[in-house]
Coordinates of C-alpha atoms in Angstrom, one line a residue:
M70 CA -124.2 241.9 299.3
E71 CA -123.3 243.3 302.7
T72 CA -121.5 242.1 305.2
A73 CA -122.0 241.9 308.5
S74 CA -120.5 245.1 308.8
R75 CA -122.1 246.2 312.1
S76 CA -120.4 243.2 313.9
T77 CA -119.0 243.5 317.9
R78 CA -116.5 243.8 320.4
S79 CA -115.2 240.0 321.2
L80 CA -116.1 237.6 318.7
T81 CA -116.8 239.2 315.4
P82 CA -117.1 243.4 315.1
S83 CA -118.3 244.8 318.2
L84 CA -120.2 246.4 320.5
V85 CA -119.6 249.7 321.4
L86 CA -122.7 250.8 323.4
R87 CA -125.1 248.2 324.6
H88 CA -128.5 248.4 326.0
G89 CA -130.3 246.8 328.8
P90 CA -128.5 243.3 330.0
S91 CA -125.4 242.8 329.1
P92 CA -123.8 239.1 326.6
Q93 CA -122.4 238.0 329.4
Q94 CA -125.0 237.9 331.5
C95 CA -127.2 236.4 328.8
L96 CA -125.3 233.8 327.8
G97 CA -123.6 230.7 328.9
R98 CA -120.3 228.8 327.7
V99 CA -120.1 226.5 324.7
Q100 CA -118.2 223.9 324.1
R101 CA -117.5 221.6 321.2
T102 CA -115.4 219.0 320.3
H103 CA -114.1 218.8 316.0
R104 CA -112.0 216.2 314.7
I105 CA -109.3 218.1 312.2
G106 CA -107.9 215.9 310.1
P107 CA -105.9 213.0 311.0
H108 CA -104.1 215.2 313.9
G109 CA -107.1 214.3 316.3
H110 CA -109.2 216.5 318.2
T111 CA -109.6 220.3 318.6
K112 CA -111.7 221.9 321.0
Y113 CA -113.4 224.5 320.0
R114 CA -115.5 226.5 323.5
I115 CA -116.4 229.9 323.7
E116 CA -115.8 231.0 327.2
S117 CA -118.6 233.1 327.7
I118 CA -120.8 235.8 326.0
A119 CA -118.0 238.2 326.1
A120 CA -116.3 236.0 323.5
A121 CA -120.1 235.3 321.7
A122 CA -122.4 237.6 321.1
A123 CA -119.6 241.0 322.1
S124 CA -119.0 239.6 318.2
F125 CA -122.1 240.3 316.6
P126 CA -123.6 243.7 315.6
S127 CA -126.5 244.9 318.4
S128 CA -129.6 247.5 317.5
S129 CA -127.6 249.7 319.6
D130 CA -124.1 249.7 317.1
D131 CA -126.1 252.6 314.7
D132 CA -125.2 254.9 318.2
A133 CA -121.4 254.1 318.3
P134 CA -120.1 257.2 319.4
Q135 CA -118.3 257.9 316.6
L136 CA -119.4 261.3 314.5
D137 CA -120.4 261.7 310.9
V138 CA -118.2 263.6 308.7
E139 CA -119.4 265.7 306.1
D140 CA -118.1 265.5 302.5
P141 CA -116.3 268.6 301.2
R142 CA -117.2 267.3 297.7
G143 CA -120.3 269.0 296.3
G144 CA -121.9 270.7 293.4
L145 CA -121.1 269.1 290.0
M146 CA -118.9 266.1 291.5
K147 CA -121.1 264.6 293.9
I148 CA -124.0 265.2 290.9
V149 CA -121.6 262.7 289.4
A150 CA -120.8 260.8 291.7
T151 CA -125.1 260.0 291.9
I152 CA -124.9 259.0 288.5
R153 CA -122.3 256.4 288.9
G154 CA -123.9 255.4 291.9
I155 CA -127.3 254.3 290.1
C156 CA -125.1 253.3 287.6
F157 CA -122.9 250.9 289.9
Y158 CA -125.8 248.9 291.3
L159 CA -128.1 248.9 288.1
T160 CA -124.8 247.4 287.0
T161 CA -124.3 244.8 289.9
F162 CA -127.6 243.7 289.4
A163 CA -127.4 243.5 285.5
F164 CA -124.6 240.7 285.7
A165 CA -125.9 239.0 289.2
S166 CA -129.0 238.3 288.0
P167 CA -127.8 235.6 285.0
L168 CA -124.9 234.5 287.8
F169 CA -127.6 233.4 289.9
V170 CA -129.1 231.1 287.4
V171 CA -125.6 229.5 287.4
M172 CA -125.4 229.4 291.4
L173 CA -128.7 228.0 291.5
A174 CA -127.9 224.9 288.6
V175 CA -124.6 223.8 290.5
Y176 CA -126.0 224.1 294.0
P177 CA -127.3 220.5 294.1
F178 CA -124.1 219.6 293.3
V179 CA -122.3 222.1 295.5
L180 CA -124.4 220.7 298.6
M181 CA -123.4 217.1 297.8
F182 CA -119.6 217.1 297.0
D183 CA -118.2 220.6 298.8
K184 CA -121.0 221.4 301.7
F185 CA -118.4 224.0 303.4
R186 CA -116.3 225.6 301.3
R187 CA -118.8 226.1 297.9
R188 CA -115.4 226.5 296.4
A189 CA -117.9 226.8 292.9
E190 CA -120.1 229.0 294.2
H191 CA -117.7 231.6 295.3
V192 CA -116.4 231.3 292.0
V193 CA -119.4 232.7 290.6
N194 CA -119.1 235.7 293.7
T195 CA -116.1 237.1 292.5
L196 CA -116.7 237.1 289.1
W197 CA -119.8 238.9 290.1
A198 CA -117.8 241.4 292.0
K199 CA -114.8 241.5 289.3
L200 CA -117.0 242.2 286.3
T201 CA -119.0 245.5 288.6
T202 CA -115.8 246.7 289.8
F203 CA -114.1 246.4 286.6
L204 CA -116.1 249.4 284.9
Y205 CA -115.9 252.1 288.1
Y206 CA -112.7 251.8 289.5
P207 CA -109.2 249.9 289.8
V208 CA -107.5 247.3 292.1
K209 CA -104.4 247.2 293.1
I210 CA -103.1 243.9 295.4
R211 CA -100.0 243.6 297.5
G212 CA -98.5 241.0 299.1
L213 CA -100.5 238.5 297.5
E214 CA -97.3 236.1 298.6
N215 CA -98.7 236.4 302.1
L216 CA -101.9 234.9 301.4
P217 CA -102.1 231.4 303.0
A218 CA -102.7 227.8 301.0
A219 CA -106.0 227.9 299.2
D220 CA -106.8 225.0 301.0
E221 CA -106.1 226.4 304.2
P222 CA -108.5 227.4 306.3
A223 CA -108.1 230.9 307.9
V224 CA -109.6 234.0 309.4
F225 CA -109.3 237.2 307.3
V226 CA -109.7 240.2 309.3
S227 CA -110.0 244.0 307.8
N228 CA -110.8 247.1 308.4
H229 CA -114.2 248.7 307.4
E230 CA -114.9 252.1 305.7
S231 CA -117.8 251.4 303.2
F232 CA -120.2 249.0 301.1
L233 CA -117.1 248.5 298.6
D234 CA -114.9 246.8 300.9
I235 CA -116.8 243.3 300.2
Y236 CA -116.9 243.5 296.4
T237 CA -113.0 245.0 296.6
L238 CA -112.5 241.4 299.1
F239 CA -113.2 239.1 296.8
H240 CA -110.5 240.2 294.3
L241 CA -108.3 238.2 296.8
D242 CA -109.1 234.8 294.6
R243 CA -109.9 232.5 298.2
D244 CA -113.3 231.0 299.0
F245 CA -114.6 233.0 302.4
K246 CA -117.6 233.4 304.5
F247 CA -118.6 236.4 305.9
I248 CA -121.1 237.6 308.5
S249 CA -124.4 239.9 307.5
K250 CA -127.8 240.2 309.2
T251 CA -130.8 238.2 307.8
S252 CA -132.4 240.5 306.2
N253 CA -129.8 241.1 304.1
F254 CA -130.5 237.8 302.5
L255 CA -133.7 238.5 301.4
I256 CA -132.6 241.0 299.0
P257 CA -133.9 239.9 295.9
I258 CA -131.0 237.9 293.6
I259 CA -127.9 239.2 295.7
G260 CA -129.1 237.6 299.0
W261 CA -130.1 234.7 297.8
S262 CA -126.5 234.4 296.3
M263 CA -125.5 235.0 299.8
F264 CA -127.7 231.9 300.9
L265 CA -126.3 229.9 298.1
T266 CA -122.3 230.7 298.6
G267 CA -123.2 229.9 302.8
H268 CA -122.3 233.1 304.3
V269 CA -123.4 233.5 308.0
M270 CA -127.2 234.8 308.9
I271 CA -127.0 236.9 312.5
N272 CA -130.4 238.5 313.7
R273 CA -128.4 241.6 315.6
I274 CA -131.3 241.4 318.0
D275 CA -131.0 237.6 319.2
R276 CA -128.5 236.5 321.1
K277 CA -129.4 232.6 320.2
S278 CA -128.6 233.8 316.8
Q279 CA -125.8 235.3 318.0
I280 CA -124.3 231.6 319.3
A281 CA -125.2 229.6 317.0
C282 CA -123.6 232.5 314.7
L283 CA -119.9 231.9 316.2
K284 CA -120.4 228.4 316.5
E285 CA -121.0 227.7 312.8
C286 CA -118.4 230.0 311.9
G287 CA -115.9 227.6 314.1
N288 CA -117.4 225.0 312.4
L289 CA -116.8 226.0 308.9
L290 CA -113.2 227.1 310.3
L291 CA -112.7 223.0 310.9
H292 CA -114.1 222.1 307.8
G293 CA -111.5 223.8 305.2
A294 CA -113.9 227.2 305.2
S295 CA -112.0 230.9 305.5
V296 CA -114.0 233.3 307.6
L297 CA -114.0 236.9 306.5
F298 CA -114.4 239.5 309.9
F299 CA -114.3 243.1 309.8
P300 CA -113.3 243.7 313.7
E301 CA -114.1 247.3 314.5
G302 CA -117.5 246.0 314.2
T303 CA -119.1 248.6 312.0
R304 CA -118.0 250.5 309.6
S305 CA -116.3 253.8 309.9
K306 CA -118.1 256.8 310.6
D307 CA -115.7 259.3 310.4
G308 CA -113.3 257.8 307.6
K309 CA -110.8 256.7 310.8
M310 CA -109.9 252.5 311.8
H311 CA -111.2 252.2 315.3
G312 CA -110.1 249.6 317.7
F313 CA -110.7 245.7 317.2
K314 CA -113.1 243.6 319.4
K315 CA -112.0 240.0 320.1
G316 CA -114.4 237.6 318.6
A317 CA -112.5 237.2 315.0
F318 CA -109.6 236.6 317.3
S319 CA -111.2 233.8 320.2
V320 CA -112.6 232.2 317.4
A321 CA -109.3 231.7 315.3
A322 CA -107.3 231.1 318.4
K323 CA -110.1 228.3 319.6
A324 CA -109.6 226.9 316.0
K325 CA -105.8 227.3 315.8
V326 CA -105.9 228.9 312.5
P327 CA -103.9 231.9 311.3
V328 CA -105.0 235.4 311.3
V329 CA -104.4 237.4 308.1
P330 CA -104.6 241.4 308.3
I331 CA -105.6 243.2 305.5
T332 CA -105.5 246.5 305.0
L333 CA -108.1 248.8 302.8
K334 CA -107.2 252.1 301.4
G335 CA -109.7 254.4 299.4
T336 CA -113.0 252.6 299.4
G337 CA -114.4 254.9 302.2
D338 CA -113.6 257.6 299.5
L339 CA -115.2 256.1 296.8
M340 CA -118.2 255.0 298.4
P341 CA -118.5 256.8 301.8
N342 CA -120.4 255.0 305.0
K343 CA -124.0 256.4 305.0
K344 CA -123.9 257.8 301.2
E345 CA -124.1 254.6 299.2
Y346 CA -125.7 256.5 296.7
L347 CA -122.5 258.0 296.0
L348 CA -119.5 256.8 293.8
Y349 CA -116.9 259.5 292.8
P350 CA -113.7 258.0 290.5
G351 CA -110.5 256.9 292.8
N352 CA -108.5 254.1 292.7
V353 CA -108.3 251.5 295.7
E354 CA -105.6 249.4 297.1
V355 CA -105.8 246.5 299.3
I356 CA -101.6 244.9 301.0
I357 CA -102.3 241.4 302.6
H358 CA -99.7 241.7 305.9
P359 CA -97.9 238.2 306.6
P360 CA -100.6 236.5 308.8
V361 CA -100.6 236.0 312.2
P362 CA -99.8 232.7 314.5
P363 CA -102.4 230.9 316.0
A364 CA -101.8 232.3 319.6
D365 CA -104.0 233.5 322.5
A366 CA -106.9 236.2 321.1
D367 CA -105.0 239.4 322.7
S368 CA -101.9 238.7 321.2
M369 CA -103.6 238.0 317.8
M370 CA -105.8 241.2 317.8
S371 CA -103.2 243.3 318.6
Q372 CA -100.6 242.2 316.0
A373 CA -103.6 242.5 313.6
F374 CA -103.9 245.7 314.5
E375 CA -100.7 247.1 314.0
A376 CA -100.1 245.2 310.8
I377 CA -103.8 246.8 309.6
A378 CA -103.0 250.2 311.0
G379 CA -99.4 250.4 310.0
A380 CA -100.4 251.0 306.4
L381 CA -102.7 253.7 307.0
P382 CA -101.5 257.4 307.6
P383 CA -101.5 258.5 311.2
E384 CA -104.5 260.5 310.7
K385 CA -106.4 257.5 309.7
I386 CA -106.2 256.0 313.2
A387 CA -108.7 257.1 315.6
P388 CA -107.2 258.7 318.7
D389 CA -108.9 256.3 321.0
A390 CA -108.2 253.2 318.1
R391 CA -105.3 251.6 320.8
E392 CA -107.2 252.2 324.4

């Protein structure tokens, strides 16, 4: 299950380089009013495309100015990692196939009774991820006391180093929706499971799709479902954390929900970006930081960045990350 690892710099993950007209030139304003429980109305407004398309991936994301870093591990270690990688994918499909049948069976009931959160489907997702990772790497979680209550919607944000990040974040035992490019939903079993769970589709080169995706994220939050973003906008190509894009925080600010910063450590060492056929042995640590209360998007972004960066070694932070 591949997340929208290539989000953009305003409202979900980011665009570092853009070709053609800027999002600000392409999108207008979107405004919606939703009712949140008994407390009245909250306006969910997207002020401009900077808050919309900039949060989504673009075809130019692959050209982001990050330098690939050569992995010094080779020889026997690489052979073993390749074998482990093949076994990992065989394992994940082996577990996913029977679990998909369960998801399909409960889907009509989920739509009737839990259309937005789809907790039953998420439980199956979590079981699938835990069964798969259990055989290949341990996950240590710190800060579980910082998680919001299970029925409280929130925006989760995390650094993004590896394909393993989504597998690892399912260990939080919190239902959330993540954004992924439309083509991933066509992957047999895995992509179909993403559809049943209600994860959010995006066409990375279609601005209308970006707006629709943004509105869907806001609507999910307003109906009690949490959303996960990788605010760097794409997986790190050099193993370092780069600057955040404002999109995730604009969504949180408009919906008036907290942002929960999460630091992932070790996933990039086990399965480096662009080398998803490798799976080295090692450990993964998840650090959940105290929630950032609702405020303006810039303030929330700054606090979340510092929390996540503070749990990483200084050398894991890109020099331009705070610019």
